[in-house]
PDB file of C-alpha atoms in Angstrom:
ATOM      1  CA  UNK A1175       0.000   0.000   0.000  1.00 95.00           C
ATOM      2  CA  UNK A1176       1.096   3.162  -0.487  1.00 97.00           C
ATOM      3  CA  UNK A1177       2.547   5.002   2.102  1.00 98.00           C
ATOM      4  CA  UNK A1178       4.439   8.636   3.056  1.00 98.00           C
ATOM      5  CA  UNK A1179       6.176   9.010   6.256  1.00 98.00           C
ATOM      6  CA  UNK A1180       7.529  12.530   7.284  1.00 98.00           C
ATOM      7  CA  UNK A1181       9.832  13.174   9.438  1.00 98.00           C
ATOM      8  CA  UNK A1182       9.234  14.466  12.903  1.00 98.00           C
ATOM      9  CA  UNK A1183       8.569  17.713  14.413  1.00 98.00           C
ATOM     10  CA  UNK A1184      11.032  20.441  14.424  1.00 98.00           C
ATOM     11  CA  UNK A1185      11.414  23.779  16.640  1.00 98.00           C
ATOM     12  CA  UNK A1186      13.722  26.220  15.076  1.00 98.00           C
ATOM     13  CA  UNK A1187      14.707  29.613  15.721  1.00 98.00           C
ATOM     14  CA  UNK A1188      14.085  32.907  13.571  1.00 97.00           C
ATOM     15  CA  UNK A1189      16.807  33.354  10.908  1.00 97.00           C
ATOM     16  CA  UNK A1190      17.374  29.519  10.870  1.00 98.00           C
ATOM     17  CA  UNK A1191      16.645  26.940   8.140  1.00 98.00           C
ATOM     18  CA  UNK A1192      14.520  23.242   8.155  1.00 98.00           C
ATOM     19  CA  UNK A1193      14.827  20.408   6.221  1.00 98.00           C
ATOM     20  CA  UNK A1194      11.744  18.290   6.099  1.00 98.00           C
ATOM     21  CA  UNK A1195      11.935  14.439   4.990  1.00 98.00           C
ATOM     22  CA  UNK A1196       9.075  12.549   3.212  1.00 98.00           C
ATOM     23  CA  UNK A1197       9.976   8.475   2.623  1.00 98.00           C
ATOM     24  CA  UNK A1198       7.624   6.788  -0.152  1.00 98.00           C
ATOM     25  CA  UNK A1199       7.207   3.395  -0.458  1.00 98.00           C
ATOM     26  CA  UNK A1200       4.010   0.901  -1.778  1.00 98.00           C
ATOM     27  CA  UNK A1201       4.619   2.876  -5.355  1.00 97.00           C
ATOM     28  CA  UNK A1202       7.293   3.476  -7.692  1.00 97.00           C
ATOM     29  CA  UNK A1203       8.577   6.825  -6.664  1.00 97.00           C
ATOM     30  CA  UNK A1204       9.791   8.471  -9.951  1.00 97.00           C
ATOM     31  CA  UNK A1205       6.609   7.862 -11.425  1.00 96.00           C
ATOM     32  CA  UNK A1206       4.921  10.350  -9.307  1.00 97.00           C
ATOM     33  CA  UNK A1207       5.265  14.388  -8.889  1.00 97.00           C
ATOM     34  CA  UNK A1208       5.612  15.047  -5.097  1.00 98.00           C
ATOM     35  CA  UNK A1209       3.930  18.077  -3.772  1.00 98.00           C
ATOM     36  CA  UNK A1210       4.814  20.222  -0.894  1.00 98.00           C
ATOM     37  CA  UNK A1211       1.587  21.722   1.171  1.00 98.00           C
ATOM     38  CA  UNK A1212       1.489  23.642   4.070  1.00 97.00           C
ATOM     39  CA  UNK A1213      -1.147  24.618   6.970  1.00 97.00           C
ATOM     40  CA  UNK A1214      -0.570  27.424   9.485  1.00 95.00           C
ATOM     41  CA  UNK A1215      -2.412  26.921  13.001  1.00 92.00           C
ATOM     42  CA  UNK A1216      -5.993  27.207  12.361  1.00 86.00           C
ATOM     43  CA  UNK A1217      -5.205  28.337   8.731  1.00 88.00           C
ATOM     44  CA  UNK A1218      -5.997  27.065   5.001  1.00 90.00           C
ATOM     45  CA  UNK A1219      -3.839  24.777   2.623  1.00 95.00           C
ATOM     46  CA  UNK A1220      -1.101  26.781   0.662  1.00 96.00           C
ATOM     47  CA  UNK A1221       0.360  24.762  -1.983  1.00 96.00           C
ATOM     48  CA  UNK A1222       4.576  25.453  -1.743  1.00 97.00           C
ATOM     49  CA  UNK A1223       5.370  23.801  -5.088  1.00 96.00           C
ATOM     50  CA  UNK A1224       6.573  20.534  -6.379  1.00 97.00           C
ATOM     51  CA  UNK A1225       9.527  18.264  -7.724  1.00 98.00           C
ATOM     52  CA  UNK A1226       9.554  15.611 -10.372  1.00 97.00           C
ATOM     53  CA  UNK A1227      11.510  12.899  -8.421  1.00 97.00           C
ATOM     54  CA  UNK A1228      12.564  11.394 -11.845  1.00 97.00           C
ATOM     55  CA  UNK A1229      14.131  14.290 -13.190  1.00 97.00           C
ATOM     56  CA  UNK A1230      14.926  16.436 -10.076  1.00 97.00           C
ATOM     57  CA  UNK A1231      12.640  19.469 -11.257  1.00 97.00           C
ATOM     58  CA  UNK A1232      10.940  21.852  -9.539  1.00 97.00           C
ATOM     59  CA  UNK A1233       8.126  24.269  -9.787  1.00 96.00           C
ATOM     60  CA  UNK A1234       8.183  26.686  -6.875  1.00 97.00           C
ATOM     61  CA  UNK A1235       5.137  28.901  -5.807  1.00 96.00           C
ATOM     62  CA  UNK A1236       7.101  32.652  -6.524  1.00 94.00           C
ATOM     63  CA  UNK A1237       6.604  33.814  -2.782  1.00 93.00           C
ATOM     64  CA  UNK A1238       8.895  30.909  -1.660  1.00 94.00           C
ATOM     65  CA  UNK A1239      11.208  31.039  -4.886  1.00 93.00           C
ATOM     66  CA  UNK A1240      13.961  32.854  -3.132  1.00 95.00           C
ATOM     67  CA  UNK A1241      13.708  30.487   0.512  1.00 97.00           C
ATOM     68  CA  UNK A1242      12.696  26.996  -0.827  1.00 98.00           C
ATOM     69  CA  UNK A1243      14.267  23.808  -2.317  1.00 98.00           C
ATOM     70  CA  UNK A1244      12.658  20.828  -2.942  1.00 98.00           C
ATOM     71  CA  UNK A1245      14.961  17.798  -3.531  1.00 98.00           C
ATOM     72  CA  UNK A1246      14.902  14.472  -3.632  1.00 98.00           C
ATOM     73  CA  UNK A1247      16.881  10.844  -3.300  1.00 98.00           C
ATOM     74  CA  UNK A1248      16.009   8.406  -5.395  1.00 98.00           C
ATOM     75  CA  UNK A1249      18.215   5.784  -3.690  1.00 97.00           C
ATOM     76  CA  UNK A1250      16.199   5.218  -0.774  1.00 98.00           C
ATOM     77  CA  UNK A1251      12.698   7.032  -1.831  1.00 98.00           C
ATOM     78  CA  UNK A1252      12.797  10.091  -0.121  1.00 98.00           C
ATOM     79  CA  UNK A1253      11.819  13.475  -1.060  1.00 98.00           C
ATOM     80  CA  UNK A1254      12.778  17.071   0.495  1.00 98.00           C
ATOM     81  CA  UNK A1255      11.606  20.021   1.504  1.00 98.00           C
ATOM     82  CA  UNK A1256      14.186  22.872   3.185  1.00 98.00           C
ATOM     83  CA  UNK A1257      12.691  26.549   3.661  1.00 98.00           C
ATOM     84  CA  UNK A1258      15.335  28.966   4.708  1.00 98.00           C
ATOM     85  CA  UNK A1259      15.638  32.275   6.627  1.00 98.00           C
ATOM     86  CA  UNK A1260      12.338  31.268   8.773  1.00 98.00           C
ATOM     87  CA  UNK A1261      10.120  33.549  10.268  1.00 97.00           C
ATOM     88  CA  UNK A1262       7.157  32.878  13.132  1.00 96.00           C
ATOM     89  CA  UNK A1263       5.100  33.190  10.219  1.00 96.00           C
ATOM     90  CA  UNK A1264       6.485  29.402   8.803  1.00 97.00           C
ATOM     91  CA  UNK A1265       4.990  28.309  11.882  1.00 98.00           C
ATOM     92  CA  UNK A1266       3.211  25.199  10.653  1.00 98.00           C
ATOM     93  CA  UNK A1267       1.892  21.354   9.567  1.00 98.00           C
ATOM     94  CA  UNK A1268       3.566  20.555   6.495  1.00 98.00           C
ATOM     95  CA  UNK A1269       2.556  18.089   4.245  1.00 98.00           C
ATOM     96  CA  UNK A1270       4.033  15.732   1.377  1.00 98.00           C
ATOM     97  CA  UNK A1271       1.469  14.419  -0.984  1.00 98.00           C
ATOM     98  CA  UNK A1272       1.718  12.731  -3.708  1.00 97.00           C
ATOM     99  CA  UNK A1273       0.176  13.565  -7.561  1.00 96.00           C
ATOM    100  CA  UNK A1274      -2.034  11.256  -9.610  1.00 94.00           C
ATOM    101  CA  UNK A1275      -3.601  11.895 -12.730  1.00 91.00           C
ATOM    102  CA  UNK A1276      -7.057  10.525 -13.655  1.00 90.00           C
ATOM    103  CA  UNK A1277      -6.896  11.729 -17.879  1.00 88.00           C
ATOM    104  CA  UNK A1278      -6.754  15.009 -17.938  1.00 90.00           C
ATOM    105  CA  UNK A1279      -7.549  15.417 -14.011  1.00 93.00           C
ATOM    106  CA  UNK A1280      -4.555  15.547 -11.410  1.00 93.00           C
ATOM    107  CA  UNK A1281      -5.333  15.173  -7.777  1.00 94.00           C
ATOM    108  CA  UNK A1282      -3.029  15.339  -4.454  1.00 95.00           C
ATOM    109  CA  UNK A1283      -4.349  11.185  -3.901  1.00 94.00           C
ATOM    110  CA  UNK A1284      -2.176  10.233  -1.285  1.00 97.00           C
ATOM    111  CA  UNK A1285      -0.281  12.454   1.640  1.00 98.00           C
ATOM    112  CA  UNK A1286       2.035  12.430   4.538  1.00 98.00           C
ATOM    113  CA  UNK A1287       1.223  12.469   8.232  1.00 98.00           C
ATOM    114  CA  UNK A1288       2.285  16.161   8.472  1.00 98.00           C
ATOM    115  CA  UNK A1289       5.615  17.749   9.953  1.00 98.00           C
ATOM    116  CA  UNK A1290       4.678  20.629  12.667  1.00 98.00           C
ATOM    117  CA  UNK A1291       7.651  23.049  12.230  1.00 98.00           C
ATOM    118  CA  UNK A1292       7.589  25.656  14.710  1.00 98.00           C
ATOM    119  CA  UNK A1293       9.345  29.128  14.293  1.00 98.00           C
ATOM    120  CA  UNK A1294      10.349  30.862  17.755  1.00 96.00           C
ATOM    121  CA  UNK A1295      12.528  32.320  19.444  1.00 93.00           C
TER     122      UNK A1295
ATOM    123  CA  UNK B 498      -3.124  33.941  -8.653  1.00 95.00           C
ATOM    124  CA  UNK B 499      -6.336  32.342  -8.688  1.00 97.00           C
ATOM    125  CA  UNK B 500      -8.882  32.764  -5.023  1.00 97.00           C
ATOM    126  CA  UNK B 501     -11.276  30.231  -4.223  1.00 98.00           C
ATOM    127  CA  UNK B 502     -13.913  31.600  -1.841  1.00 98.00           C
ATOM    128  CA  UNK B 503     -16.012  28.677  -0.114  1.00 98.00           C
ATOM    129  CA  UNK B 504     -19.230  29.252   1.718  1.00 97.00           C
ATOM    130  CA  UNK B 505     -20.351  29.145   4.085  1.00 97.00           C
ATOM    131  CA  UNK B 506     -17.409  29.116   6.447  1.00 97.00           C
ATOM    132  CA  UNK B 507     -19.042  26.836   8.886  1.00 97.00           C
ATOM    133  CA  UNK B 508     -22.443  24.973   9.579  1.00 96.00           C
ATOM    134  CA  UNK B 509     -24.416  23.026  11.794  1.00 96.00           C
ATOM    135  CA  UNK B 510     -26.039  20.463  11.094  1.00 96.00           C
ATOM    136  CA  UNK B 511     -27.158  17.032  11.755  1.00 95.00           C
ATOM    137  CA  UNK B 512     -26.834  13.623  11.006  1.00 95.00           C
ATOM    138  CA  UNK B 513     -28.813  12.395   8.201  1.00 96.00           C
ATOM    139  CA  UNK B 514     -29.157  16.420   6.753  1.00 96.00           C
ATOM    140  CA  UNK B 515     -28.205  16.807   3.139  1.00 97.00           C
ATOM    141  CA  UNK B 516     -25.604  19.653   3.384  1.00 97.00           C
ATOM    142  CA  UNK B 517     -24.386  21.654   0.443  1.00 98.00           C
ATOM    143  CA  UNK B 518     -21.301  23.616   0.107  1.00 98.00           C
ATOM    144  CA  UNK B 519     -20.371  26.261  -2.492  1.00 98.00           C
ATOM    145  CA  UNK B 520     -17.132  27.134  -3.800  1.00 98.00           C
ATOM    146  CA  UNK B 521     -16.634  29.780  -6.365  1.00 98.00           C
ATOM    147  CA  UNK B 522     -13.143  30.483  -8.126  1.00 98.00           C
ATOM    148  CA  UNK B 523     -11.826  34.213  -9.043  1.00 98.00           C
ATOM    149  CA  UNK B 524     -11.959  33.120 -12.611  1.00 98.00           C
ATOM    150  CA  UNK B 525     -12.851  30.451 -14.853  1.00 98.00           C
ATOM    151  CA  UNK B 526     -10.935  26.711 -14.246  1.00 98.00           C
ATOM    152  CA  UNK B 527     -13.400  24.529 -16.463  1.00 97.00           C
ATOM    153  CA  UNK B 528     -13.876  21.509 -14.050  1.00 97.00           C
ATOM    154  CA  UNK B 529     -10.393  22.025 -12.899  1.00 97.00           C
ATOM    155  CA  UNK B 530     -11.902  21.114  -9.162  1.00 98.00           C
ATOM    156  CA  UNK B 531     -11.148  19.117  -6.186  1.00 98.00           C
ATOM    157  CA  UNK B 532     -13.175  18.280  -3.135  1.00 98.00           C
ATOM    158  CA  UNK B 533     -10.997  17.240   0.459  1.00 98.00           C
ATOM    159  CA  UNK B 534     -11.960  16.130   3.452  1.00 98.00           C
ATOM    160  CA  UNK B 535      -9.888  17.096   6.473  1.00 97.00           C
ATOM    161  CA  UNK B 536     -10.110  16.290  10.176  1.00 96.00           C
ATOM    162  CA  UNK B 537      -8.505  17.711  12.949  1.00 93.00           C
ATOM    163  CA  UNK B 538      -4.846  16.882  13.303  1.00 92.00           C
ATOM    164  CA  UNK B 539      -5.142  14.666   9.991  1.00 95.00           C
ATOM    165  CA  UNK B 540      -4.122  15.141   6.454  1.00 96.00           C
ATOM    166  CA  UNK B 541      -6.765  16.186   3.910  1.00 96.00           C
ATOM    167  CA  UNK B 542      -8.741  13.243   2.032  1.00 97.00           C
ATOM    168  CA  UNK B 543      -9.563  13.222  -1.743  1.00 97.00           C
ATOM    169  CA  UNK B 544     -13.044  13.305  -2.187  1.00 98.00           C
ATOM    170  CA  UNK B 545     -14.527  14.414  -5.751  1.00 98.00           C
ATOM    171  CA  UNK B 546     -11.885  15.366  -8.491  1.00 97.00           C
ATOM    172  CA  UNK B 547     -12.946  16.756 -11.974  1.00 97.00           C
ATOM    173  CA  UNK B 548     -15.664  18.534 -10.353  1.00 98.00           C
ATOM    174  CA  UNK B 549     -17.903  15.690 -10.083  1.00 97.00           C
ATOM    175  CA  UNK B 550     -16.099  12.472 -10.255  1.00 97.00           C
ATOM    176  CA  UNK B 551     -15.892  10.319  -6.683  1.00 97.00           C
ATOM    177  CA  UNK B 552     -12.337   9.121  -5.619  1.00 95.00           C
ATOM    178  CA  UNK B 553     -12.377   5.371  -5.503  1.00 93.00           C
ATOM    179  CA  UNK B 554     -13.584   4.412  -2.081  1.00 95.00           C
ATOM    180  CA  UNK B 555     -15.708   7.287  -1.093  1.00 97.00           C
ATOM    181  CA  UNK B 556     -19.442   6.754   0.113  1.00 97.00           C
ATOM    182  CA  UNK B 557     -21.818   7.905  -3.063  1.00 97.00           C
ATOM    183  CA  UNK B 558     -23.987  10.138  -0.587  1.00 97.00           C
ATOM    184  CA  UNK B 559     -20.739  12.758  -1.445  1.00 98.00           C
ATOM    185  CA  UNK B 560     -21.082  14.226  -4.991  1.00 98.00           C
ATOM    186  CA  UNK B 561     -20.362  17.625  -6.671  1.00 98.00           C
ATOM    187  CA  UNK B 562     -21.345  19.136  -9.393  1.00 98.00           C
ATOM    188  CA  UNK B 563     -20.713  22.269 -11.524  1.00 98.00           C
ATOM    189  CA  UNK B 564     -18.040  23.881 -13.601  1.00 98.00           C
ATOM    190  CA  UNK B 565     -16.513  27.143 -15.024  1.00 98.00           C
ATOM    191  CA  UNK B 566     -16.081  29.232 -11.550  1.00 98.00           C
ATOM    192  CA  UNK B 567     -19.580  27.893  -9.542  1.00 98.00           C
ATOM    193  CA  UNK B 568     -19.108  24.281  -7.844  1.00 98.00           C
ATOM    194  CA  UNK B 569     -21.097  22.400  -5.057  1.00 98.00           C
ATOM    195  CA  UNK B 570     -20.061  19.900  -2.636  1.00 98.00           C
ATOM    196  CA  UNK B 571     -23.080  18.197  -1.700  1.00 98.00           C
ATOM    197  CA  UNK B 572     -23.828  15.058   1.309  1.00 97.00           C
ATOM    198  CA  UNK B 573     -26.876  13.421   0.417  1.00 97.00           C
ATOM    199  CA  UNK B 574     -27.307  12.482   3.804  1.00 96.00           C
ATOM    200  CA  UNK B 575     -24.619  13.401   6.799  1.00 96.00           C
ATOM    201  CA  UNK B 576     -23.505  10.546   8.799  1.00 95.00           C
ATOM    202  CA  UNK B 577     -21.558  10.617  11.743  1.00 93.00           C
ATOM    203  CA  UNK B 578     -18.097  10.897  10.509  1.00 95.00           C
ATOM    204  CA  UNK B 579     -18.522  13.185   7.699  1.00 96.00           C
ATOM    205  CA  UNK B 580     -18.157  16.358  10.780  1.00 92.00           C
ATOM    206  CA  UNK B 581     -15.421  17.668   9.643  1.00 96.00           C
ATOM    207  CA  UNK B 582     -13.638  20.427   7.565  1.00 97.00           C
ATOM    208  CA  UNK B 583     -14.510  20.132   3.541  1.00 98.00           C
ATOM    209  CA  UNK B 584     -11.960  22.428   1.009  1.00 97.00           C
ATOM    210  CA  UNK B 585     -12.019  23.062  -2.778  1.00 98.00           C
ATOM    211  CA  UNK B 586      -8.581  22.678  -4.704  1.00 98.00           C
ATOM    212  CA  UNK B 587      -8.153  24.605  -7.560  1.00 98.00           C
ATOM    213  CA  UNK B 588      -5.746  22.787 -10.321  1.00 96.00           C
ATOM    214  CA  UNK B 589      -6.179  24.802 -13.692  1.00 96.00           C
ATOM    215  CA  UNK B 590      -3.028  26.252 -13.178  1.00 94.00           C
ATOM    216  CA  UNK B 591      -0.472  26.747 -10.726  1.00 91.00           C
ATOM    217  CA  UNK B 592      -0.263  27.665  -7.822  1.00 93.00           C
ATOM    218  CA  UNK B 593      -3.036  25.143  -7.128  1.00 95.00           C
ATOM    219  CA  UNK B 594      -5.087  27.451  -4.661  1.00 96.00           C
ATOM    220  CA  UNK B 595      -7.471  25.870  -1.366  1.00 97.00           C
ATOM    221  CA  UNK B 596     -10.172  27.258  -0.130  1.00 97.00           C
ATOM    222  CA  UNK B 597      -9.974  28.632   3.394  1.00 96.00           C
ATOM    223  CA  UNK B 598     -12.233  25.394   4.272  1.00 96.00           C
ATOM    224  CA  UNK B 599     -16.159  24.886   5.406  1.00 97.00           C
ATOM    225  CA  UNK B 600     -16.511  23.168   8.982  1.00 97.00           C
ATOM    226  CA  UNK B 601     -19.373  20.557   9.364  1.00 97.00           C
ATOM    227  CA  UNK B 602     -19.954  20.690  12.754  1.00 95.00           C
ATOM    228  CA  UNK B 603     -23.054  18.628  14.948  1.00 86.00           C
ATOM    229  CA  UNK B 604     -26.308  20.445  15.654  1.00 85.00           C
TER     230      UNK B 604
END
């Protein structure tokens, strides 16, 4: 079945950086786009981009083009997500999910458990 | 970037209601649409994608409908674990955009 297990929960000072970890397995993991979603306390979903884990490339949403990479290892399944120079306002759940594509359609079918990154100081 | 404005934000209702929720996008996405279900300290659930097509193993009292920039999220009849938070997902083009969510909560 598949599965995507994140890494745990991080607390991390202002100015600092955080490297999230999302393991796949159940699926073959270059065949899928992995997303990167987040979800500030009591907040909506904001989409953070995306990586092609066959190729390596990325799509970034522009507000985190300048603080984001998303990477990935193919060797043992894992994608990436670091966001640098953190604020309190990175304070949040953040999610791997995985794309599918019914036709035309693409959906966000299968997702992690959530990493809680918290920004203080 | 397009906004996806759900209402209403929250409701009560109760089990065995038919609830309806609306979600209308900032411009037109065809049926570019994606129904989640999300409860608290979970990850969101696929519902309905392509407007109005059910994700394989959801209950058929879910279904949506519409296209362009009007959708619906409708329960044909609300059963106990369906209280939770329902979003839209915009994927015409990227950023996919969420809606800020509708809570289904128990009258």
């Amino acid at each position: 079945q598949v599965q995507l297990v994140q890494s745990g929960a991080e607390v991390k000072k202002p100015g600092a950086s955080v490297k999230v970890s999302c393991k796949a397995s159940g699926y073959t993991f270059t065949g899928y786009y992995m997303h990167w979603v987040r979800q500030a306390p009591g907040q909506g979903l904001e989409w953070m981009g995306r990586i092609n884990p066959n190729s390596g490339g990325t799509n970034y949403v522009q507000r985190f083009q300048d603080r984001v990479t998303m990477t990935r290892d193919t060797s043992i399944s894992t994608a990436y997500m670091e966001l640098s120079r953190l604020t309190s306002d990175d304070t949040a759940v953040y999610y791997c999910a995985r794309e599918a594509y019914y036709g035309d359609y693409v959906v966000e079918d299968y997702w992690g458990q959530g990493t809680l990154v918290t920004v203080s100081s | 970037d397009i906004q996806m404005t759900q209402s209403p934000s929250s409701l009560s209702a109760s089990v065995g209601d038919r609830v309806t929720i609306t979600c209308r996008a900032s411009q037109s996405i065809s049926r570019y649409l994606n129904w989640y279900q999300q409860k608290p300290g979970k990850a969101p659930k696929v519902l309905i994608y392509a407007a109005s097509r059910l994700q394989s193993g959801v209950p058929s009292r879910f279904s949506g409908s519409g296209s362009g920039t009007d959708f619906t999220l409708t329960i044909s009849s609300l059963q106990p674990e369906d209280f939770a938070t329902y979003l839209c997902q915009q994927t015409y083009s990227t950023p996919w955009t969420f809606g800020q969510g509708t809570r289904v909560e128990i009258k």
